[in-house]
mmCIF file of C-alpha atoms and ligand atoms in Angstrom:
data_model
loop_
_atom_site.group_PDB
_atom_site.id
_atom_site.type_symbol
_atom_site.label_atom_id
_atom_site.label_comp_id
_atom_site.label_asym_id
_atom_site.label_seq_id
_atom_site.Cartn_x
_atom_site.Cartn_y
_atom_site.Cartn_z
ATOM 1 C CA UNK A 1 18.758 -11.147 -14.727
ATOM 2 C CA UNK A 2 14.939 -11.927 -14.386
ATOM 3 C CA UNK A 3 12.716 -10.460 -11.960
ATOM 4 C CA UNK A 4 9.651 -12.670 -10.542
ATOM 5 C CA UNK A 5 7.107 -11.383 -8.042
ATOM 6 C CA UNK A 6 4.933 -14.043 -8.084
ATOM 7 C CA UNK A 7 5.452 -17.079 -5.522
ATOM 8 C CA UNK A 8 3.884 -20.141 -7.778
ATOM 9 C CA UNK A 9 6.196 -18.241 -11.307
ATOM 10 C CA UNK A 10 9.283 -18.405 -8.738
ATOM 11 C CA UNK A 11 8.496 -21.946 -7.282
ATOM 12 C CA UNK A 12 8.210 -23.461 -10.865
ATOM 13 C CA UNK A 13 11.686 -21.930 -11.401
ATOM 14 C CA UNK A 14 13.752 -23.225 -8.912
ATOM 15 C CA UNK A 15 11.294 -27.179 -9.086
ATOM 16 C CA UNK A 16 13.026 -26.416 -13.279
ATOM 17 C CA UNK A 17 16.841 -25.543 -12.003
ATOM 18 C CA UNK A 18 16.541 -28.330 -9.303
ATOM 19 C CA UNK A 19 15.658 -31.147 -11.975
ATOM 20 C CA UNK A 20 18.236 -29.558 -13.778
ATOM 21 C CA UNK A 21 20.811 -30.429 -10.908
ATOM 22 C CA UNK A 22 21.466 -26.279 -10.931
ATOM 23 C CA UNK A 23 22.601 -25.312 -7.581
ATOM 24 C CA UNK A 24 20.891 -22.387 -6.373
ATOM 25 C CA UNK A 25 22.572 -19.936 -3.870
ATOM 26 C CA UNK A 26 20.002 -17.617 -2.206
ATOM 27 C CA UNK A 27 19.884 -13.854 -0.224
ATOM 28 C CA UNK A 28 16.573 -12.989 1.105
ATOM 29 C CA UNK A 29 16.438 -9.372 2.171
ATOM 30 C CA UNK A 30 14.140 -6.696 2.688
ATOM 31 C CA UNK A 31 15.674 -3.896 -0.035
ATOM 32 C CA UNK A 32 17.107 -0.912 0.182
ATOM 33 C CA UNK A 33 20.683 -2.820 -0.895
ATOM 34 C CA UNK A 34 23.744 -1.870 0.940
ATOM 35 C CA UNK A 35 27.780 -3.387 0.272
ATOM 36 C CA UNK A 36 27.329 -5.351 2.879
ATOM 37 C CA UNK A 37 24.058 -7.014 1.118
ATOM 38 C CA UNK A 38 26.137 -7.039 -1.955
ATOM 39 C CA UNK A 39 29.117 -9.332 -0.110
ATOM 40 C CA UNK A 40 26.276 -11.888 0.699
ATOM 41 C CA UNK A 41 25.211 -11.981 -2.767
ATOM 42 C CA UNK A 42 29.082 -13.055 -3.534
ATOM 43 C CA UNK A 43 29.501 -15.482 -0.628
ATOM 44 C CA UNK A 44 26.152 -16.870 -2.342
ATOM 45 C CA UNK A 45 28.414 -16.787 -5.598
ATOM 46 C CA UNK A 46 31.259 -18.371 -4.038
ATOM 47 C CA UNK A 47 29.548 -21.305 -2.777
ATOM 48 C CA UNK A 48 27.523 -22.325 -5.696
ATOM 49 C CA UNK A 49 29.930 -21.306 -8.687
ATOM 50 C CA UNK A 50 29.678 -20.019 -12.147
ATOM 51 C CA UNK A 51 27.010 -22.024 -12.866
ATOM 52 C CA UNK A 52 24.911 -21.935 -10.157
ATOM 53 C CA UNK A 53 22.113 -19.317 -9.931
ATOM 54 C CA UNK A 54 21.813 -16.810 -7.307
ATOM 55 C CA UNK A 55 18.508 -15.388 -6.076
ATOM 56 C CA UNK A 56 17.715 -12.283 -3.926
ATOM 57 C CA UNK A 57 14.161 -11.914 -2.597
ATOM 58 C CA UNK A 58 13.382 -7.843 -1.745
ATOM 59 C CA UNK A 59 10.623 -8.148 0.388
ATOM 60 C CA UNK A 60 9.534 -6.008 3.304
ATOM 61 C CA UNK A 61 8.139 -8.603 6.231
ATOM 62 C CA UNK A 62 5.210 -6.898 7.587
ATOM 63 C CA UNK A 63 4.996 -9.928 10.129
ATOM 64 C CA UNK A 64 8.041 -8.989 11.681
ATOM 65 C CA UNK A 65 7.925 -5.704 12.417
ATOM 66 C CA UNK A 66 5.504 -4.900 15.523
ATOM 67 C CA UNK A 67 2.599 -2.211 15.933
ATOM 68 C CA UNK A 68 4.842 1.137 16.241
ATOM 69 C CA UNK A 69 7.626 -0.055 14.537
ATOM 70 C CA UNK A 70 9.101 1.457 11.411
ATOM 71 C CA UNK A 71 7.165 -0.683 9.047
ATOM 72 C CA UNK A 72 5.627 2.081 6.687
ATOM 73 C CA UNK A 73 8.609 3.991 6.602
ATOM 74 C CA UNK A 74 11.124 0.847 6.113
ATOM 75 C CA UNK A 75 13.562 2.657 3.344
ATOM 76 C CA UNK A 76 12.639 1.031 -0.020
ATOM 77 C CA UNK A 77 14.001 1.888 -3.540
ATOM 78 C CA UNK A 78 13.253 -1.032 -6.043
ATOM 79 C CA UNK A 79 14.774 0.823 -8.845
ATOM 80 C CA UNK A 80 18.145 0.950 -7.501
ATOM 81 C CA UNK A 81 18.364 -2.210 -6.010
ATOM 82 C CA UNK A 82 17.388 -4.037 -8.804
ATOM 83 C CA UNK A 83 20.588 -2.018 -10.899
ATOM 84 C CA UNK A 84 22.730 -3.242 -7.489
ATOM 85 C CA UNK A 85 22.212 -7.014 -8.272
ATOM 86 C CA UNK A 86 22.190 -7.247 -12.179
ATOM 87 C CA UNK A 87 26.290 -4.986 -11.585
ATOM 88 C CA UNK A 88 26.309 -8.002 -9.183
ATOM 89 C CA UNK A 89 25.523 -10.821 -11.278
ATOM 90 C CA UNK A 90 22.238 -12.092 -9.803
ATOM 91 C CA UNK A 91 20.583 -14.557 -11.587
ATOM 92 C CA UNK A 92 16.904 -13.668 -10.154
ATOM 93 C CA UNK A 93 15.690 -11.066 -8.147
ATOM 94 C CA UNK A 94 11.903 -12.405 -6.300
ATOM 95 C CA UNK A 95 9.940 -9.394 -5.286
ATOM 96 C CA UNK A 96 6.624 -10.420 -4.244
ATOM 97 C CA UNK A 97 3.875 -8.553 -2.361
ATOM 98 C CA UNK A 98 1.794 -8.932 0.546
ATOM 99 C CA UNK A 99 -0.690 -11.056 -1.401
ATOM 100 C CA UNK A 100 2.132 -13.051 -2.959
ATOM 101 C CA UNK A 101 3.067 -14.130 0.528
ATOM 102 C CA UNK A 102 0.614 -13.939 2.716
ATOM 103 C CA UNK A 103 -2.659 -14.714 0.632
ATOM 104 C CA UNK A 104 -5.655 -13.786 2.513
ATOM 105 C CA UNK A 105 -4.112 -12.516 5.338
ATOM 106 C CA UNK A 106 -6.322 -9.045 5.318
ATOM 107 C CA UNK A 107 -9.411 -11.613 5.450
ATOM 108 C CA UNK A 108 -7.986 -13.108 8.363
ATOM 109 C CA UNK A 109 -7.413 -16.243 6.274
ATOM 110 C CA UNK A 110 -3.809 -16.615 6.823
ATOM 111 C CA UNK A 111 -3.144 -18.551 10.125
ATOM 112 C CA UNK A 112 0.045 -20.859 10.280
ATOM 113 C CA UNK A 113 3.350 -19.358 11.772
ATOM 114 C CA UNK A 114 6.828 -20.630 12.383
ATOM 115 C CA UNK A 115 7.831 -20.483 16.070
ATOM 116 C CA UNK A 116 11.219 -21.128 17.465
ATOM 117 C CA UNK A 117 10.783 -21.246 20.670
ATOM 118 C CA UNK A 118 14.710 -21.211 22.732
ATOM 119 C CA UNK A 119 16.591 -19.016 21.234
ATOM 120 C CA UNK A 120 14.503 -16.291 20.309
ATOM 121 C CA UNK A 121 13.722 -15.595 23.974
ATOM 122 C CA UNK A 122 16.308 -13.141 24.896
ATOM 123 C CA UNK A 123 17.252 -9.733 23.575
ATOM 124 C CA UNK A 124 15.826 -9.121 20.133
ATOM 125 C CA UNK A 125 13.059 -11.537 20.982
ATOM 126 C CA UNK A 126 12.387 -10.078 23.997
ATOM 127 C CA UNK A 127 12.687 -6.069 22.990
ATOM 128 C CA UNK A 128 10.565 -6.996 19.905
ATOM 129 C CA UNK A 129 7.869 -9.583 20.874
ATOM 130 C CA UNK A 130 6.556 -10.863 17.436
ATOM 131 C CA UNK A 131 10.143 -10.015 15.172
ATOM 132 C CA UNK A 132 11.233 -14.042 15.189
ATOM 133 C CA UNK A 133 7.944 -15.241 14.720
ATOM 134 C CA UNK A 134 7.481 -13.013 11.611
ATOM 135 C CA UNK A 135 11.314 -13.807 10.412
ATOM 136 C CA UNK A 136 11.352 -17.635 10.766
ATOM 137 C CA UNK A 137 7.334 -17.700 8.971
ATOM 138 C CA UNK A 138 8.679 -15.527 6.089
ATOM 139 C CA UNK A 139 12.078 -16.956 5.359
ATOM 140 C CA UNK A 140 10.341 -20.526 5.909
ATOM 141 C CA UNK A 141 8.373 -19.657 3.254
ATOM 142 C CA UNK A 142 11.353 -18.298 1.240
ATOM 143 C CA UNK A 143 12.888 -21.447 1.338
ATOM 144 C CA UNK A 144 9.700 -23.452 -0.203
ATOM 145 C CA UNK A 145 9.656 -21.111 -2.583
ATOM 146 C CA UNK A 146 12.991 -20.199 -3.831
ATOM 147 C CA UNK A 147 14.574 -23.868 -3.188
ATOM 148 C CA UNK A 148 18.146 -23.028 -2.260
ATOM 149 C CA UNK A 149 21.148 -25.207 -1.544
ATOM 150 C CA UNK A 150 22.584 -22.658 0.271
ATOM 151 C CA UNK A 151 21.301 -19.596 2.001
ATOM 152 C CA UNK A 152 23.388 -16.922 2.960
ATOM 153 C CA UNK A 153 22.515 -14.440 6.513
ATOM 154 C CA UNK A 154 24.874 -11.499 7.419
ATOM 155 C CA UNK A 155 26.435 -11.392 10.873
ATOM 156 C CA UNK A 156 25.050 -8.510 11.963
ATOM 157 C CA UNK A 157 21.384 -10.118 12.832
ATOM 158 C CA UNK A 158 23.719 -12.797 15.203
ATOM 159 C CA UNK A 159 20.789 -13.806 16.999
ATOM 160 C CA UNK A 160 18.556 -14.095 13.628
ATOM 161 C CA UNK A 161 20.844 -16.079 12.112
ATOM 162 C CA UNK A 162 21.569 -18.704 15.250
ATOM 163 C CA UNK A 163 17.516 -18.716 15.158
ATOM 164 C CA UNK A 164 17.306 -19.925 11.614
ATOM 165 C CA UNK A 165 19.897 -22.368 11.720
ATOM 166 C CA UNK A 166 18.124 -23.876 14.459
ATOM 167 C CA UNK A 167 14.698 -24.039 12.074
ATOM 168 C CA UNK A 168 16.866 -25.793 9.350
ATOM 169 C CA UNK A 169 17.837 -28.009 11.681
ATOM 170 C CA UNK A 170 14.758 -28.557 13.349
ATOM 171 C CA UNK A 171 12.603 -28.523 10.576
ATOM 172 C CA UNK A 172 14.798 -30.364 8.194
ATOM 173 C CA UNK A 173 14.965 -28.048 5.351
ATOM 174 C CA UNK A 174 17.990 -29.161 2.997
ATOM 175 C CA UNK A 175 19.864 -25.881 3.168
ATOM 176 C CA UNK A 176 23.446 -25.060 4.113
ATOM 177 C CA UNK A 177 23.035 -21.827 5.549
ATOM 178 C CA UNK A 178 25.953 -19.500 5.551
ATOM 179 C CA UNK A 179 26.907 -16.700 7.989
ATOM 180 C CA UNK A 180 28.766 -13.844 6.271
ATOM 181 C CA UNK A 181 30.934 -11.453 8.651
ATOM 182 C CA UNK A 182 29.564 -7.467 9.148
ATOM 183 C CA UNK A 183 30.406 -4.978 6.830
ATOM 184 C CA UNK A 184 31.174 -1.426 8.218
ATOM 185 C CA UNK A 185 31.913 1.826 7.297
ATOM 186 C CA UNK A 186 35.072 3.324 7.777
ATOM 187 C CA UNK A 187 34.332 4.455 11.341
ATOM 188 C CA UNK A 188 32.845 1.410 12.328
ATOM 189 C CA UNK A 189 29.075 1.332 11.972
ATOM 190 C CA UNK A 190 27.900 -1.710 11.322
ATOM 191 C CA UNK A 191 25.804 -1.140 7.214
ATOM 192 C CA UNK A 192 22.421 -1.071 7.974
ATOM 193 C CA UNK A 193 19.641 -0.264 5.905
ATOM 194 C CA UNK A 194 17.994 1.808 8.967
ATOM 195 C CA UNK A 195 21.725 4.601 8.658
ATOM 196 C CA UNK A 196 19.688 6.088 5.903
ATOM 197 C CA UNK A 197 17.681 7.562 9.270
ATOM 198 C CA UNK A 198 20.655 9.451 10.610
ATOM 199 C CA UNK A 199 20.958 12.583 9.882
ATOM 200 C CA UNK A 200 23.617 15.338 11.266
ATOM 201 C CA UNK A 201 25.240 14.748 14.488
ATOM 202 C CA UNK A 202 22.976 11.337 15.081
ATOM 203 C CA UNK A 203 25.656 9.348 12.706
ATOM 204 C CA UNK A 204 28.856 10.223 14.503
ATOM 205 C CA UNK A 205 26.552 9.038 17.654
ATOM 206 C CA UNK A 206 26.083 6.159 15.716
ATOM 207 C CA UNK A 207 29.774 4.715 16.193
ATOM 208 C CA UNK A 208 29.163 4.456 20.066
ATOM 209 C CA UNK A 209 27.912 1.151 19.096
ATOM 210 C CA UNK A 210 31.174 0.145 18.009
ATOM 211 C CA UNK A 211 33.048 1.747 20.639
ATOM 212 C CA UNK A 212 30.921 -0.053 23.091
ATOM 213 C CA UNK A 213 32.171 -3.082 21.255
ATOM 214 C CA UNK A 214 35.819 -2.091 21.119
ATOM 215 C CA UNK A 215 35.890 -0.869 25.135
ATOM 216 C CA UNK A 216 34.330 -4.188 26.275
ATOM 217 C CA UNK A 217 36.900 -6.594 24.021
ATOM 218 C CA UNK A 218 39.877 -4.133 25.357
ATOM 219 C CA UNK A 219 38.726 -4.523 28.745
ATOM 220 C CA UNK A 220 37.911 -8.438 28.318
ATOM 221 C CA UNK A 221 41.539 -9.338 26.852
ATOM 222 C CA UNK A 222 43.042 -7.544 29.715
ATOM 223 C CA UNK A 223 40.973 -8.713 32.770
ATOM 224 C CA UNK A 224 40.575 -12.575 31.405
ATOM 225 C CA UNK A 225 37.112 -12.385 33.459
ATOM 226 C CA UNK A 226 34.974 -9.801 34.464
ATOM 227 C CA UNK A 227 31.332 -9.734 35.983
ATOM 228 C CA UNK A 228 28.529 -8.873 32.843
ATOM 229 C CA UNK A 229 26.711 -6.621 35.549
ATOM 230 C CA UNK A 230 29.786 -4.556 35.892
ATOM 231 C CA UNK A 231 30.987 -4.100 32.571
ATOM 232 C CA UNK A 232 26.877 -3.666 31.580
ATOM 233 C CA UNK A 233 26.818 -0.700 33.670
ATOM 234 C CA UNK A 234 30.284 0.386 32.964
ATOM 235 C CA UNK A 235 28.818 0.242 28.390
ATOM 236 C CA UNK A 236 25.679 2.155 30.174
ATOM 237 C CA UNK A 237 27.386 5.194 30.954
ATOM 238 C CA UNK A 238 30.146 5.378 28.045
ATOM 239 C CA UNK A 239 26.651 4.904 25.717
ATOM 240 C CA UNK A 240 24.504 7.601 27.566
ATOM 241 C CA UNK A 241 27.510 10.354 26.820
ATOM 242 C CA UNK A 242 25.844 10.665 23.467
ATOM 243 C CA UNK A 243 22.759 13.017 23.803
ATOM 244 C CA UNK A 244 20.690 11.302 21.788
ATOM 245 C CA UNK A 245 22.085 7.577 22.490
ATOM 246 C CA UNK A 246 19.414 5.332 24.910
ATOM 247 C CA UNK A 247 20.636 1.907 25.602
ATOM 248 C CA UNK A 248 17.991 -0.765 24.558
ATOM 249 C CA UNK A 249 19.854 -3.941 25.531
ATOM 250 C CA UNK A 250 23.833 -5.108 26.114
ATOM 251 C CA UNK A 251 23.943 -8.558 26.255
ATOM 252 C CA UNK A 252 27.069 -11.566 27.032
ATOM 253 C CA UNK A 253 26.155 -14.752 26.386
ATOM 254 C CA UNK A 254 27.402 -18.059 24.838
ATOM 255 C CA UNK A 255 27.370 -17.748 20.869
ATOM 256 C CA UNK A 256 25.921 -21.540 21.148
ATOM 257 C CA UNK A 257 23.399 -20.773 23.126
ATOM 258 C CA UNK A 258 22.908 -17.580 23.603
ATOM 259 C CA UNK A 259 22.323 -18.202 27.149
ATOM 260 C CA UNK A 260 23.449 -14.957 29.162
ATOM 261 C CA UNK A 261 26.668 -15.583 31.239
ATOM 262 C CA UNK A 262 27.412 -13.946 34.876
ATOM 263 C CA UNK A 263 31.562 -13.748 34.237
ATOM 264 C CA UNK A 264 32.307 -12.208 30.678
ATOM 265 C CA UNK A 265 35.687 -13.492 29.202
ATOM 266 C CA UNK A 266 37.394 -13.970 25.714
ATOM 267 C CA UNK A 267 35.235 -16.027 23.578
ATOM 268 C CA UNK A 268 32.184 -14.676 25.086
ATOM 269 C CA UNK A 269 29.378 -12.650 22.834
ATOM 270 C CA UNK A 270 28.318 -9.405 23.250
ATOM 271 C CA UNK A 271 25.255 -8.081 21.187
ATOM 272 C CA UNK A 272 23.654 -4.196 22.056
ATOM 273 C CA UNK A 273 20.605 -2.879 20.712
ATOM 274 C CA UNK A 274 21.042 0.965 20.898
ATOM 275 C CA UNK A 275 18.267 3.799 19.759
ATOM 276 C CA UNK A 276 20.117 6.656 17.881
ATOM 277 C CA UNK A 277 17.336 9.092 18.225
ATOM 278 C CA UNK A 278 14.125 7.432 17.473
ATOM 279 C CA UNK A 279 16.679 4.542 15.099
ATOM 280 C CA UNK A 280 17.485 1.659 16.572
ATOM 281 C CA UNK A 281 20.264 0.040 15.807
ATOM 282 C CA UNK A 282 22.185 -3.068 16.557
ATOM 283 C CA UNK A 283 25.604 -4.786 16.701
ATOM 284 C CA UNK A 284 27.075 -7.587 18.056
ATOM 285 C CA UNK A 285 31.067 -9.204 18.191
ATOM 286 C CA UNK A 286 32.996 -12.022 20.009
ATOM 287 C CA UNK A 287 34.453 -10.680 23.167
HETATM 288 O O1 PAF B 301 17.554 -9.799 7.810
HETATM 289 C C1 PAF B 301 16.602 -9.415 7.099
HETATM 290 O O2 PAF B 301 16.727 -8.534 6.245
HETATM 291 C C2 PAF B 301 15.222 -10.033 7.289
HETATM 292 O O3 PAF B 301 14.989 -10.331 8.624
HETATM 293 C C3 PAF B 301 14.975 -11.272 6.405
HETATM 294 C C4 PAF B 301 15.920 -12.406 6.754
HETATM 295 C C5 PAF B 301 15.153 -10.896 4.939
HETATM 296 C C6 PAF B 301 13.546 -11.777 6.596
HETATM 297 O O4 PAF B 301 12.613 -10.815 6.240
#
């Protein structure tokens, strides 16, 4: 397995495997490697084959995290990670720094952005003004660098992945990308990088996520149609039984979309952004 952190060493790499006709099947992340991680790295796998090279990028986005967000305390071990993909079987792991990818940006000499501009204006766009901005810029960037045939997102960002598909399509970038389902834990919770931040009662409170998720489906299949405001406020007070549970965000809208919808019924998506103490955590299913 080799391990690049510079952008122009990766580029050159992937320009080599593409002359090569090499198909290269590609997991950007930000670290701190979980199974669920791991079952994108093997989707990657599936798609490309044996002789196809997968590449993982472990690289913290400081452009999408906003001014009192968890930036500086984003959970990082390098070490472990990088023992996660070689038991794996990636090919390349790219771990650049801030000057890797955004050169001269503490001289105010980095200035161009990716923007979508639809579907990032709801939920996660809206509870986190610059995230999308600072997701589609960086994994733009990803793709020029790393060059991937096919680029694999987990289903647990719903809305980030609907956003980049809409950049590879509206940008043209040759990439099939791939949603992978959720992984959870035994009780439900969806991994996340951020469980590392709950501690003692606050991951049992954690599940009320996927209750929330579970109610709302149970309730869905047996009304066949029920007004989002009611079954909103009905989440609201199942969610705010937990002491330390504050509801963020529950959201039904078309998966296409992602425009909200006034009657909720089977087929419909439901996303929730929930802070477990001071961790915020998301989810998402089809209703
Ligand atoms: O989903 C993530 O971990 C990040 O948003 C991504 C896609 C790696 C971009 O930094």
């Amino acid at each position: 397995m080799r391990i690049i952190s510079r952008a122009p060493a990766v580029q050159a790499l992937s320009l080599r495997w593409k002359r090569a006709g090499i198909k290269v099947g590609f997991v950007p992340t930000m670290g701190y490697l979980h199974e669920g991680h791991l079952s994108l790295v093997r989707t990657a796998r599936r798609h490309i084959g044996k002789k196809g090279k997968v590449v993982v990028s472990i690289y913290v986005n400081p452009t999408q995290f906003g001014p009192t967000e968890d930036l500086a305390k984003y959970p990082r071990d390098l070490k472990r990670d990088l023992e996660l993909c070689r038991e794996t079987g990636v090919d390349l792991v790219f771990t650049p720094g801030d000057s890797d990818m955004y050169p001269g940006k503490a001289e105010r000499n980095y200035s161009t952005y990716v923007v979508e501009e639809k579907l990032s204006q709801t939920m996660e766009g809206t509870a986190r003004p610059v995230h999308f901005r600072g997701v589609t810029t960086v994994v733009a960037k990803l793709f020029n660098l790393v060059l991937p045939d096919v680029a694999v997102f987990g289903q647990k960002d719903f809305q980030q992945a609907a956003i980049i598909r809409r950049m590879v399509c509206d940008l043209n970038f040759p990439v099939k990308i791939i949603v992978a389902p959720t992984l959870r834990e035994r009780d439900g919770l969806a991994m996340s990088s951020r469980n590392k931040y709950l501690l003692g009662d606050l991951r049992r409170q954690a599940t009320v996520l996927w209750c929330a998720l579970k109610i709302a489906k149970t309730i869905v299949d047996k009304s066949k149609s029920v007004p989002a405001a009611d079954l909103k406020s009905d989440l609201k007070k199942l969610i705010q039984i937990e002491p330390d549970a504050k509801l963020d965000y529950v959201e039904f809208f078309d998966p296409k979309t992602l425009l909200p919808v006034a009657s909720v019924k089977p087929g419909t998506h439901m996303a929730l952004a929930v802070y477990i103490g001071r961790t915020r955590l998301i989810d998402n299913a089809r209703l």
